[in-house]
Coordinates of C-alpha atoms and ligand atoms in Angstrom, one line a residue:
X1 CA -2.9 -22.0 -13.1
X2 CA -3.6 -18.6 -11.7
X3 CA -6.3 -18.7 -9.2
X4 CA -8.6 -15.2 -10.2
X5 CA -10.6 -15.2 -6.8
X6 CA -9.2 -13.8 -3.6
X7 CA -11.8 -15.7 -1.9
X8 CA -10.8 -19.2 -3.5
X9 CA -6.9 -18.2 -2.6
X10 CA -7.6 -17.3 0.9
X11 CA -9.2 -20.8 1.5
X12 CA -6.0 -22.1 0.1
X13 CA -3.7 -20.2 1.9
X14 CA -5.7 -20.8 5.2
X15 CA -6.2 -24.2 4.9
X16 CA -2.5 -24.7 3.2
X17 CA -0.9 -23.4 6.9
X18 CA -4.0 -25.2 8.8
X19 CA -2.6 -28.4 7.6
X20 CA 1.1 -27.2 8.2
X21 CA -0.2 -26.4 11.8
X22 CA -1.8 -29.7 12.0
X23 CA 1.2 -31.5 10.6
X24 CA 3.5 -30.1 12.8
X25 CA 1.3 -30.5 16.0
X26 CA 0.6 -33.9 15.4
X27 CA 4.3 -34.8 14.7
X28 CA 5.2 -32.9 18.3
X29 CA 2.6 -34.6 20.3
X30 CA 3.6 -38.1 18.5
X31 CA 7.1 -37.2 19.5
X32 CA 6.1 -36.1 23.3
X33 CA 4.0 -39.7 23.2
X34 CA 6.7 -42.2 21.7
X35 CA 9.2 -40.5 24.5
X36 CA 6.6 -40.5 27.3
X37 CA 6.1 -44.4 26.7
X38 CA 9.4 -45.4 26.3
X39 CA 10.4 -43.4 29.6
X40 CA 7.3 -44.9 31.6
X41 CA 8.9 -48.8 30.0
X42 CA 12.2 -48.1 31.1
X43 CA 11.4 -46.5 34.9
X44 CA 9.5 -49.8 34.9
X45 CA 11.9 -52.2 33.9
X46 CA 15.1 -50.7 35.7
X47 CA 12.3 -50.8 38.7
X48 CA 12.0 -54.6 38.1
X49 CA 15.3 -55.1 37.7
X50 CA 16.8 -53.1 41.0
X51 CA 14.3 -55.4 43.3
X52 CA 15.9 -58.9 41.2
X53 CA 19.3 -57.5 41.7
X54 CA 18.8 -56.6 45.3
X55 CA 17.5 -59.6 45.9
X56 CA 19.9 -61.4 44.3
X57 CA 22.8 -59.6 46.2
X58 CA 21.7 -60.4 49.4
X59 CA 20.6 -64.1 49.1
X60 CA 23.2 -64.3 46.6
X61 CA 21.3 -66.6 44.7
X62 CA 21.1 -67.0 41.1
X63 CA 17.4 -68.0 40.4
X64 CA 14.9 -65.6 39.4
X65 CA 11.9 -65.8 42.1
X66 CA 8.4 -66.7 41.8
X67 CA 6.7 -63.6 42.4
X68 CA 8.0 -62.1 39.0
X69 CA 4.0 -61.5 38.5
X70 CA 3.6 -59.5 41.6
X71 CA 7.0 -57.8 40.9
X72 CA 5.5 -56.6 36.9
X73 CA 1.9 -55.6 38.5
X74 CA 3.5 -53.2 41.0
X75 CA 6.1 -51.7 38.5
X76 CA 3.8 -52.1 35.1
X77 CA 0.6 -51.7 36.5
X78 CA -0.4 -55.1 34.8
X79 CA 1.9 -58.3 34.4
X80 CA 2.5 -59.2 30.7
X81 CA 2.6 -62.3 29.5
X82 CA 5.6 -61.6 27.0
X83 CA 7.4 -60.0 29.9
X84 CA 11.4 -61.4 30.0
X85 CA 13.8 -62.3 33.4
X86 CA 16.7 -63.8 32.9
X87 CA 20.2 -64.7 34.9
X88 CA 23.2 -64.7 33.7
X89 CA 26.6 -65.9 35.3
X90 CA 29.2 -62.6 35.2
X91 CA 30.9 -64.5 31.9
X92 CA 27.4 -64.0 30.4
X93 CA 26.5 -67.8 30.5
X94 CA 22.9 -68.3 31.3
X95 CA 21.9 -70.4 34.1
X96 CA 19.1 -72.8 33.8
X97 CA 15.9 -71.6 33.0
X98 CA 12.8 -71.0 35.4
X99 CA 9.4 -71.6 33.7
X100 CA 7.4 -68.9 34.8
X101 CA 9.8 -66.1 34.5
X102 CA 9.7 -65.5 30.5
X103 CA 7.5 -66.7 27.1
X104 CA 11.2 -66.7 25.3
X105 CA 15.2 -66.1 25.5
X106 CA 16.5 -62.8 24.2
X107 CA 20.4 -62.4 23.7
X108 CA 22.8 -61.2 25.7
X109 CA 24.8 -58.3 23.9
X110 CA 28.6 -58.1 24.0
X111 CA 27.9 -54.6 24.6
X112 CA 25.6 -55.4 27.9
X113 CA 28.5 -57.3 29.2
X114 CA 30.9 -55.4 29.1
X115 CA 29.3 -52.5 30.9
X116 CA 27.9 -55.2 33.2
X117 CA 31.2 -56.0 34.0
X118 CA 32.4 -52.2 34.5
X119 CA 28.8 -51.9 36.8
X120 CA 26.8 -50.4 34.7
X121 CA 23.2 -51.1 33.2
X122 CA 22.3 -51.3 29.5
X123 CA 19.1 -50.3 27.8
X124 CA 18.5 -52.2 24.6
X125 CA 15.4 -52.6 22.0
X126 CA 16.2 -56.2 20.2
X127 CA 14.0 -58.2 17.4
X128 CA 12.7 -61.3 19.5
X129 CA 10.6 -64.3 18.5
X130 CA 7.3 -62.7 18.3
X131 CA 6.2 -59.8 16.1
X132 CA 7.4 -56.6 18.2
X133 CA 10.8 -56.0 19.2
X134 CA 11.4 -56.6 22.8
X135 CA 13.0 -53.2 25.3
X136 CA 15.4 -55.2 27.4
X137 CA 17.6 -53.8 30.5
X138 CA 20.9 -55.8 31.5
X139 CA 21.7 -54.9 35.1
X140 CA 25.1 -56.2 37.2
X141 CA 24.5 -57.5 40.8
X142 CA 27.5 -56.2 42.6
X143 CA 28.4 -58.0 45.8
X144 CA 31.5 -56.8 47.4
X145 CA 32.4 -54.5 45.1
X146 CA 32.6 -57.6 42.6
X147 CA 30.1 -58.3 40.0
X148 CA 28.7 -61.7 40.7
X149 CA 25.3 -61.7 38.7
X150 CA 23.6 -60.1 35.9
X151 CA 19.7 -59.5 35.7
X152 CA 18.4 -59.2 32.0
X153 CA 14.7 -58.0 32.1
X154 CA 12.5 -57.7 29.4
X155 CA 9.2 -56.8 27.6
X156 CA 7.9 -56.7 24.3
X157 CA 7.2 -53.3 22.7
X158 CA 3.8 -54.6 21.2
X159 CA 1.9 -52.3 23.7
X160 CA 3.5 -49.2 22.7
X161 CA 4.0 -50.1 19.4
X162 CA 0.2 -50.7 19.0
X163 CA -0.8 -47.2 20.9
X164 CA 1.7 -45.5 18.3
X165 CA -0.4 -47.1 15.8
X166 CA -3.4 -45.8 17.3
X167 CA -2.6 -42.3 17.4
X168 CA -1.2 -42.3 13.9
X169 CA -4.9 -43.7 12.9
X170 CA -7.0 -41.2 15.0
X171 CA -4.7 -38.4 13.1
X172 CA -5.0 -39.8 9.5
X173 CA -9.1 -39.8 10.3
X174 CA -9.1 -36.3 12.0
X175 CA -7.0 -35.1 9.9
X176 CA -9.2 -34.8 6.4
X177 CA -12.6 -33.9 8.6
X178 CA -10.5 -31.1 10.3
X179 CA -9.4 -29.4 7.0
X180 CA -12.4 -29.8 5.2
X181 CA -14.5 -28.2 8.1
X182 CA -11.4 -24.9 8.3
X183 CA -11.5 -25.5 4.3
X184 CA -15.1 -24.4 4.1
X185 CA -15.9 -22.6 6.6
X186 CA -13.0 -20.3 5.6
X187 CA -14.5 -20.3 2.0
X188 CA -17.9 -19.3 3.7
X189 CA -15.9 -16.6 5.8
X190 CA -14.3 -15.6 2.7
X191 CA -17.3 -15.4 0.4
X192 CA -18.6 -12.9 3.0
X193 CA -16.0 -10.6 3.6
X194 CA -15.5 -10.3 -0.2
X195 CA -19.3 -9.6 -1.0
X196 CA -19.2 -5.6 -0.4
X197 CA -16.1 -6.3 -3.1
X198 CA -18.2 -7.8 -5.7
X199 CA -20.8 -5.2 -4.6
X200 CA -18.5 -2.3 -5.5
X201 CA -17.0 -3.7 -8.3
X202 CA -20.8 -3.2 -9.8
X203 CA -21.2 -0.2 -8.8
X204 CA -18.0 0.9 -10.2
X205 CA -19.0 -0.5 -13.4
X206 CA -22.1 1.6 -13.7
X207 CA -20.0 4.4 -13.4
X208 CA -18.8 5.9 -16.8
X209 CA -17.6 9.1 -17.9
X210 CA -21.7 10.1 -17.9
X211 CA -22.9 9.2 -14.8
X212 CA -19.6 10.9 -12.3
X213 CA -22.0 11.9 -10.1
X214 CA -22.4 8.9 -8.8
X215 CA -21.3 7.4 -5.6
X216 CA -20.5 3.9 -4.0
X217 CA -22.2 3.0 -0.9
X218 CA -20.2 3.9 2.1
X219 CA -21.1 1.4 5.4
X220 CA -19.6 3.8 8.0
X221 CA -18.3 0.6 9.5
X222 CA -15.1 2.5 9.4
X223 CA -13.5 -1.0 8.1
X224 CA -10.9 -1.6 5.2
X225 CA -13.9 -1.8 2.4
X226 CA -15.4 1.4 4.1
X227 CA -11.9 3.2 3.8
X228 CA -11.3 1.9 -0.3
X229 CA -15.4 3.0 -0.6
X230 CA -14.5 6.9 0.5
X231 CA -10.9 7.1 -1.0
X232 CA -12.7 5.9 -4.5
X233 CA -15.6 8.4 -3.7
X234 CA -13.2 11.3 -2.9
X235 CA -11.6 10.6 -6.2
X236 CA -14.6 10.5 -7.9
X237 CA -15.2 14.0 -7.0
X238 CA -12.2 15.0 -8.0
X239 CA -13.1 13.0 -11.0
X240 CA -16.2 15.3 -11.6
X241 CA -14.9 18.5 -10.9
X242 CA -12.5 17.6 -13.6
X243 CA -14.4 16.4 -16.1
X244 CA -17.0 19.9 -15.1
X245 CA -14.2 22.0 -15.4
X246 CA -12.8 20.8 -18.7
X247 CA -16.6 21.0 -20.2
X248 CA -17.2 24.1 -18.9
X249 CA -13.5 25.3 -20.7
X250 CA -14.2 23.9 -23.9
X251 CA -18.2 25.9 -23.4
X252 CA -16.3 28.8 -22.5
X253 CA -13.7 28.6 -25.2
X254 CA -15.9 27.9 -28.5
X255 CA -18.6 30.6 -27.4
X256 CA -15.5 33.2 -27.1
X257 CA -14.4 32.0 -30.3
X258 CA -18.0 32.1 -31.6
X259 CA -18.5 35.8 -30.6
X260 CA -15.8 37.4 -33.2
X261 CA -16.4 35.4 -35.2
X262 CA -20.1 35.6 -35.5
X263 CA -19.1 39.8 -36.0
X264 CA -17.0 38.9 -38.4
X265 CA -19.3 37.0 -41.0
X266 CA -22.4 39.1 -40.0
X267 CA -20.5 42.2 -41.5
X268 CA -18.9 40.7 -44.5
X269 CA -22.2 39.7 -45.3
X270 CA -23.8 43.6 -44.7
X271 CA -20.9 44.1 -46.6
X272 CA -21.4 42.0 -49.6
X273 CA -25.1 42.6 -49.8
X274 CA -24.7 46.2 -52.2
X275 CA -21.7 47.5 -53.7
X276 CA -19.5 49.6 -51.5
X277 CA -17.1 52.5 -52.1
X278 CA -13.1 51.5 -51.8
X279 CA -13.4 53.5 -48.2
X280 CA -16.7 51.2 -47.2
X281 CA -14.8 48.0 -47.6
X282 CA -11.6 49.6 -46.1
X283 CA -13.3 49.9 -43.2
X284 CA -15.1 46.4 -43.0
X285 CA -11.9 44.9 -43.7
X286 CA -9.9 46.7 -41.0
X287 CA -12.9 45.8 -38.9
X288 CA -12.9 42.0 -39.4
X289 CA -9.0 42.4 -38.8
X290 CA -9.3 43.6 -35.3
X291 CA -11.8 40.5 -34.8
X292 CA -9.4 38.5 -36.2
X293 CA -6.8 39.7 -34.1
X294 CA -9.2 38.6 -31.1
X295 CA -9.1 35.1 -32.4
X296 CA -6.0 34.9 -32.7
X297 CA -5.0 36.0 -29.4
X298 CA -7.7 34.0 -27.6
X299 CA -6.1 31.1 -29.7
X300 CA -3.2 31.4 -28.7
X301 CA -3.7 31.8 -25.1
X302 CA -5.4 28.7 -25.3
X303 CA -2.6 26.8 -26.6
X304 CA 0.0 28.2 -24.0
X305 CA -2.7 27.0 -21.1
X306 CA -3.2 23.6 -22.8
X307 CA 0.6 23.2 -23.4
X308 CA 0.6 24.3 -20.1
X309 CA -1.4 21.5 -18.7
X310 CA 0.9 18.8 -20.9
X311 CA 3.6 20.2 -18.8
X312 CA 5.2 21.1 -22.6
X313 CA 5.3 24.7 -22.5
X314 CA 8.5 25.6 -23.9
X315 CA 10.3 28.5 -22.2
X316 CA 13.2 29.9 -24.3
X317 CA 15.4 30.1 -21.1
X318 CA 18.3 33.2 -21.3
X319 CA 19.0 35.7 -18.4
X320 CA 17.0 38.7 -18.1
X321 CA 16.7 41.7 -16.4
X322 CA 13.7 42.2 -14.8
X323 CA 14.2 46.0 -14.3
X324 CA 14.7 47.1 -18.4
X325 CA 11.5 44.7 -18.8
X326 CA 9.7 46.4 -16.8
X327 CA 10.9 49.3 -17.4
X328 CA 10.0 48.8 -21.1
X329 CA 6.1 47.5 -20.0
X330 CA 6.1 50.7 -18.1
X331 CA 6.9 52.9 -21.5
X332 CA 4.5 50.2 -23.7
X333 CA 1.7 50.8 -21.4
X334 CA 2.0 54.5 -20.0
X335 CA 0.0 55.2 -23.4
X336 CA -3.0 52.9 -22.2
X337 CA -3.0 54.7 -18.8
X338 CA -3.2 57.5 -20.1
X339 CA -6.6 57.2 -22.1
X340 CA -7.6 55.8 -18.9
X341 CA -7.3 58.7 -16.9
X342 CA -4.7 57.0 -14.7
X343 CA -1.5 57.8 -13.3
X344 CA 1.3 54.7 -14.0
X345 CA 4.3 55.2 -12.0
X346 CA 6.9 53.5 -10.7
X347 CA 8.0 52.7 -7.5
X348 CA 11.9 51.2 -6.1
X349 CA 13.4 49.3 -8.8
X350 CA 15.7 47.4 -7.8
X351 CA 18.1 45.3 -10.6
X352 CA 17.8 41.5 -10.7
X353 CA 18.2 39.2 -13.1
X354 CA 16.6 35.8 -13.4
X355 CA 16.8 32.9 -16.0
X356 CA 13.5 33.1 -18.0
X357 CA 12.0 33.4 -21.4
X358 CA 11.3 36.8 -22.0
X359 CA 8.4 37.4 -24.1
X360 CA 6.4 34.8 -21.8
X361 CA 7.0 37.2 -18.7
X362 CA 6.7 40.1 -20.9
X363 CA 3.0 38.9 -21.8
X364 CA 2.4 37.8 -17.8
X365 CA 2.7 41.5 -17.3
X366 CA 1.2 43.2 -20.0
X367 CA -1.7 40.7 -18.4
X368 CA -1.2 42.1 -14.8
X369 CA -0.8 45.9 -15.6
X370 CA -3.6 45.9 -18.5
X371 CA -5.9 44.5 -15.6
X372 CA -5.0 47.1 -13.1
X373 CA -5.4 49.9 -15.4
X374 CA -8.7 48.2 -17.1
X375 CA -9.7 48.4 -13.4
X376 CA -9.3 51.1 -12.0
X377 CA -11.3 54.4 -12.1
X378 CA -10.2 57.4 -13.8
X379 CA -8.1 59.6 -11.3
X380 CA -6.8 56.7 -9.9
X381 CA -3.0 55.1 -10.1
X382 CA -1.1 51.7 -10.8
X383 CA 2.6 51.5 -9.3
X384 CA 4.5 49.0 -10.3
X385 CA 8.0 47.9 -8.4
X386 CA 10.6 45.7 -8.6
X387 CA 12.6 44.2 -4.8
X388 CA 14.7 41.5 -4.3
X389 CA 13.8 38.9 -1.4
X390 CA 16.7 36.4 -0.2
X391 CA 16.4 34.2 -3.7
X392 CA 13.2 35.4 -5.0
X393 CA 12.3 38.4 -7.2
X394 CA 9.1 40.3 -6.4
X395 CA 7.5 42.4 -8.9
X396 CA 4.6 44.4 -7.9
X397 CA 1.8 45.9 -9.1
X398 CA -0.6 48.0 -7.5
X399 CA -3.8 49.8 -8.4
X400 CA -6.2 51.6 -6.7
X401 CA -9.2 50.3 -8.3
X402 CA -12.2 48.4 -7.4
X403 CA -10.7 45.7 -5.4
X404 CA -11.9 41.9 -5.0
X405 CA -13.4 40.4 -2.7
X406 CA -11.6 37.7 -0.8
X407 CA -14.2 35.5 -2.6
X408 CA -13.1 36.5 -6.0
X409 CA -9.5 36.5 -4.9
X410 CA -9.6 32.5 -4.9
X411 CA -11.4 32.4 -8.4
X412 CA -9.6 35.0 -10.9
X413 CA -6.9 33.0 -11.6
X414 CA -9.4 30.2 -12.9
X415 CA -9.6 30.1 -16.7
X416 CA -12.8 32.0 -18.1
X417 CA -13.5 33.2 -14.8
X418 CA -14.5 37.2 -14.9
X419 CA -15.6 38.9 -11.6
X420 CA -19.2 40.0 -11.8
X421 CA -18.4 43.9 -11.3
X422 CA -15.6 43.5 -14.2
X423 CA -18.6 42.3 -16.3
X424 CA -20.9 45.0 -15.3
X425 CA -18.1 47.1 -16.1
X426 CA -18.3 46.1 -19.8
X427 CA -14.3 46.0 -19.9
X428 CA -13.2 43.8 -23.2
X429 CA -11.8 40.5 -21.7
X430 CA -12.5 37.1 -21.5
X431 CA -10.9 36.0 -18.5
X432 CA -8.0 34.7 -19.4
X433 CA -5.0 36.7 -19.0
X434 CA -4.5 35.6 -15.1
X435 CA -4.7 32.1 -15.9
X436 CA -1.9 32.1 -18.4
X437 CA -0.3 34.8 -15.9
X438 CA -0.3 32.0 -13.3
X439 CA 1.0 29.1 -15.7
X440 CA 3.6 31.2 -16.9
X441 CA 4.8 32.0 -13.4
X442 CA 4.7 28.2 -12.2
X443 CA 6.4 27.5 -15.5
X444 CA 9.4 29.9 -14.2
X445 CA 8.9 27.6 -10.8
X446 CA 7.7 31.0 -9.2
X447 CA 3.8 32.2 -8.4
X448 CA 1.5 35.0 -8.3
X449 CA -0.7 36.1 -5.5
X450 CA -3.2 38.8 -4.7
X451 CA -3.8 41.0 -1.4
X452 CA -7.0 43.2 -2.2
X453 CA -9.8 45.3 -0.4
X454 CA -12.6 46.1 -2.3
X455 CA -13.4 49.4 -3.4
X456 CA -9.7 50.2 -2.3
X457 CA -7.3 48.4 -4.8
X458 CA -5.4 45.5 -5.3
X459 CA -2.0 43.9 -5.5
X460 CA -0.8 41.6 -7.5
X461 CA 2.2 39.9 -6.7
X462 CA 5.1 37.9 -8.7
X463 CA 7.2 35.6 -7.4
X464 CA 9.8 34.4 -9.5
X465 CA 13.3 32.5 -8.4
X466 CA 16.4 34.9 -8.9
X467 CA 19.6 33.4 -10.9
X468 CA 21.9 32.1 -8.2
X469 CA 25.0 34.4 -8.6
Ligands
ADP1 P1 -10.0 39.6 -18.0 O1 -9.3 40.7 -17.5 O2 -9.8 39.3 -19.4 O3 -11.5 39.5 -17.6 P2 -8.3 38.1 -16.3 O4 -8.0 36.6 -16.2 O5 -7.1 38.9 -16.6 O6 -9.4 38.3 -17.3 O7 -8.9 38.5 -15.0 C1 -9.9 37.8 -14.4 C2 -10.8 38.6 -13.5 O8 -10.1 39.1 -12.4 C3 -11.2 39.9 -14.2 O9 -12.4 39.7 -14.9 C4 -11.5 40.8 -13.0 O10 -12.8 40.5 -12.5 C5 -10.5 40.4 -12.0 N1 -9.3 41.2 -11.9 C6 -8.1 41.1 -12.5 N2 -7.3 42.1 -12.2 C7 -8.0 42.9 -11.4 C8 -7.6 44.1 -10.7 N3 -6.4 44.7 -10.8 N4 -8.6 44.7 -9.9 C9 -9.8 44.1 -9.8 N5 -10.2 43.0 -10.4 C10 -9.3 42.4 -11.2

């Protein structure tokens, strides 16, 4: 089952390693206590066992004392009444029992022998009568370099075996309160955190296509949330400016459309109101073809900015040489200049050749050039030039018209978008031909810019990457 709340999965997580952590610190500390105590019983027994077998070298006698209480107390801190001392000849034979020294016999182990008989002590745990295992320690007496003794003492583990039980208890209790306190509070902590979550999630929601203006509450706590609150917000705005933008185009483009066409039917209609000579309706029809010539060119400007957009303009890619183009827009438009009043020359051509579809550049400079001669005053001149500049190509074209200010330079190349003195100047235009001058550029992978002065002229620049030769 997938668990949908972050909140709910966090408490799992966290309470998950909690009991790991617990787990593992318990087992550590049981470890640490189960060595502890079995150190502490062995220090006490081999202490035990050293005074019996010290004793018993030098009285050399076999028979375990009386003070065996006395002995436990100082090395136990407490005599036990399952305590265990024992003699045994060196061929392991057990001499006669003394009454107060033990509650019952433990065996002697063929092992313990025979490392009694090579001098050395053995540690053993063994089952006994009662219901704990006994530790035992079987320790030589060596007289003259001779083992003539052995010592066996011994206690029964029930002590330790009974404070291991306890601490396994107190865990097992602990335990369950422990995780359920973590458990919840980490819920609680959870719940908390998430809240400004939930909170944004609903404010998210209210936020549709209509209502972009909107923004989610920012806490200025400068905290993860507040970071994922103002990167949301920032793309809201982007959000709105593109959602503003793309209303204000399709505004911009049906009232263009509407104003030919409104020409158009308003004259057909003059037109069809009383009969007409032939030359009357000559002229209406070569009228409502120039409109319809404006459609169609607005149309299809359009479609090369929204294919544009889709990234699916299709350039017809061949080699081509900037110079003869220009050259040629140069001839094409010398004509325009001229009922302008203004002097188009050119300036260094130099020859380059780049990989690009033709008739798109052709129409990003009929775009630039009709501008600069539509702009500029009669008496005035556009040059246009052609350089080379390591792999780029840089066509140039310069007016001395009414310039832009810098202002305006950051807005031409937006769709629609006509400087105000260009509308006071009643030139035809709509404001298109430097958007679609800039998408054909960037479709070529090269750009256009603008350095201008108002009053003074402008330039307009082309950047477009040179075939690698
Ligand atoms: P249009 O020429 O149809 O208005 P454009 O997209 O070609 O549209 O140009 C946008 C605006 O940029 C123009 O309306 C004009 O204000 C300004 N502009 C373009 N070229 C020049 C120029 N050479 N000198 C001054 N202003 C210019």
């Amino acid at each position: 089952m997938r668990i949908r709340s972050i909140g709910a999965r966090l408490t799992i997580w966290y309470t998950s390693l909690l009991t790991l952590t617990f787990l593992l610190l318990g087992g550590i500390a049981f470890g640490l206590l189960v060595y502890s105590l079995s150190r502490d019983m062995d220090t006490a027994l081999n202490g035990v066992a050293d005074v019996l077998a010290q004793r018993a070298r030098v009285e050399g006698s076999a028979v375990v004392p009386s003070d065996v209480d006395e002995l436990f107390r100082r090395f136990f801190g407490f005599s036990p009444l399952d305590r265990h001392i024992e003699m045994f000849d060196p061929r392991g034979r057990r001499y006669p029992r003394q009454p107060p020294s033990h509650s019952s016999q433990l065996p002697l182990s063929p092992e313990a022998l025979k490392n009694a008989s090579q001098g050395l002590p053995t540690f053993e745990t063994v089952e006994s009568t009662g219901s704990y295992p006994a530790r035992i320690l079987t320790m030589p007496v060596i007289r003259a370099g001779r083992v003539t003794n052995l010592v066996q003492v011994g206690m029964s583990l029930e002590n330790m075996y009974k404070t291991r039980r306890r601490f396994i208890l107190i865990m097992a209790a602990v335990l369950p309160f422990a995780l359920l306190l973590a458990g919840g509070g980490g819920w609680l902590l959870a719940r908390r955190a998430l809240k400004p979550v939930d909170r944004m999630t609903q404010a998210a929601r209210r936020i549709s296509g209509e209502h972009l203006d909107e923004r989610l509450q920012e806490t200025a706590s400068g905290d993860e949330l507040d970071r994922l609150a103002k990167t949301l917000n920032e793309m809201l705005s982007r959000l709105d400016d593109a959602f503003h933008q793309m209303r204000q185009f399709s505004a911009d483009a049906s009232h263009e459309l509407q104003t030919p066409l409104t020409i158009l039917k308003g004259e057909m209609e003059v037109a069809l109101r009383s009969p007409r000579s032939p030359e009357e309706y000559q002229g209406v029809l070569e009228s409502g073809l120039e409109e319809i010539d404006r459609i169609s060119h607005l149309v299809e400007g359009l479609l090369l900015l929204a294919r544009a957009d889709a990234g699916v303009l299709r350039l017809d890619l061949r080699s081509v040489e900037l110079k003869e183009l220009l050259q040629e827009i140069y001839e094409q438009m010398k004509v325009v200049a001229n009922d302008h009043s203004v002097s188009l020359q050119t300036a260094s051509m130099e020859a380059v050749s780049i990989q690009g579809d033709r008739e798109h550049l052709r129409r990003l400079l009929l775009n630039v050039v009709d501008n600069a001669i539509k702009y500029t005053p009669a008496g005035g001149s556009v040059t246009l030039s052609l350089q080379h500049d390591g792999e780029w190509a840089l066509l140039k074209i310069s007016d001395t018209g009414i310039g832009l200010s810098q202002e305006e330079q950051e807005r031409i190349f937006s769709r629609f978008h006509r400087a105000t003195e260009a509308r006071s100047r009643d030139e035809k235009g709509v404001g298109l031909g430097l958007s679609i001058a800039r998408s054909v550029a960037e479709a070529h992978g090269g750009r256009i810019q603008v350095e201008s002065t108002p009053g003074q002229g402008s330039t307009f620049t082309v950047l477009l990457p040179q075939t690698q030769t």
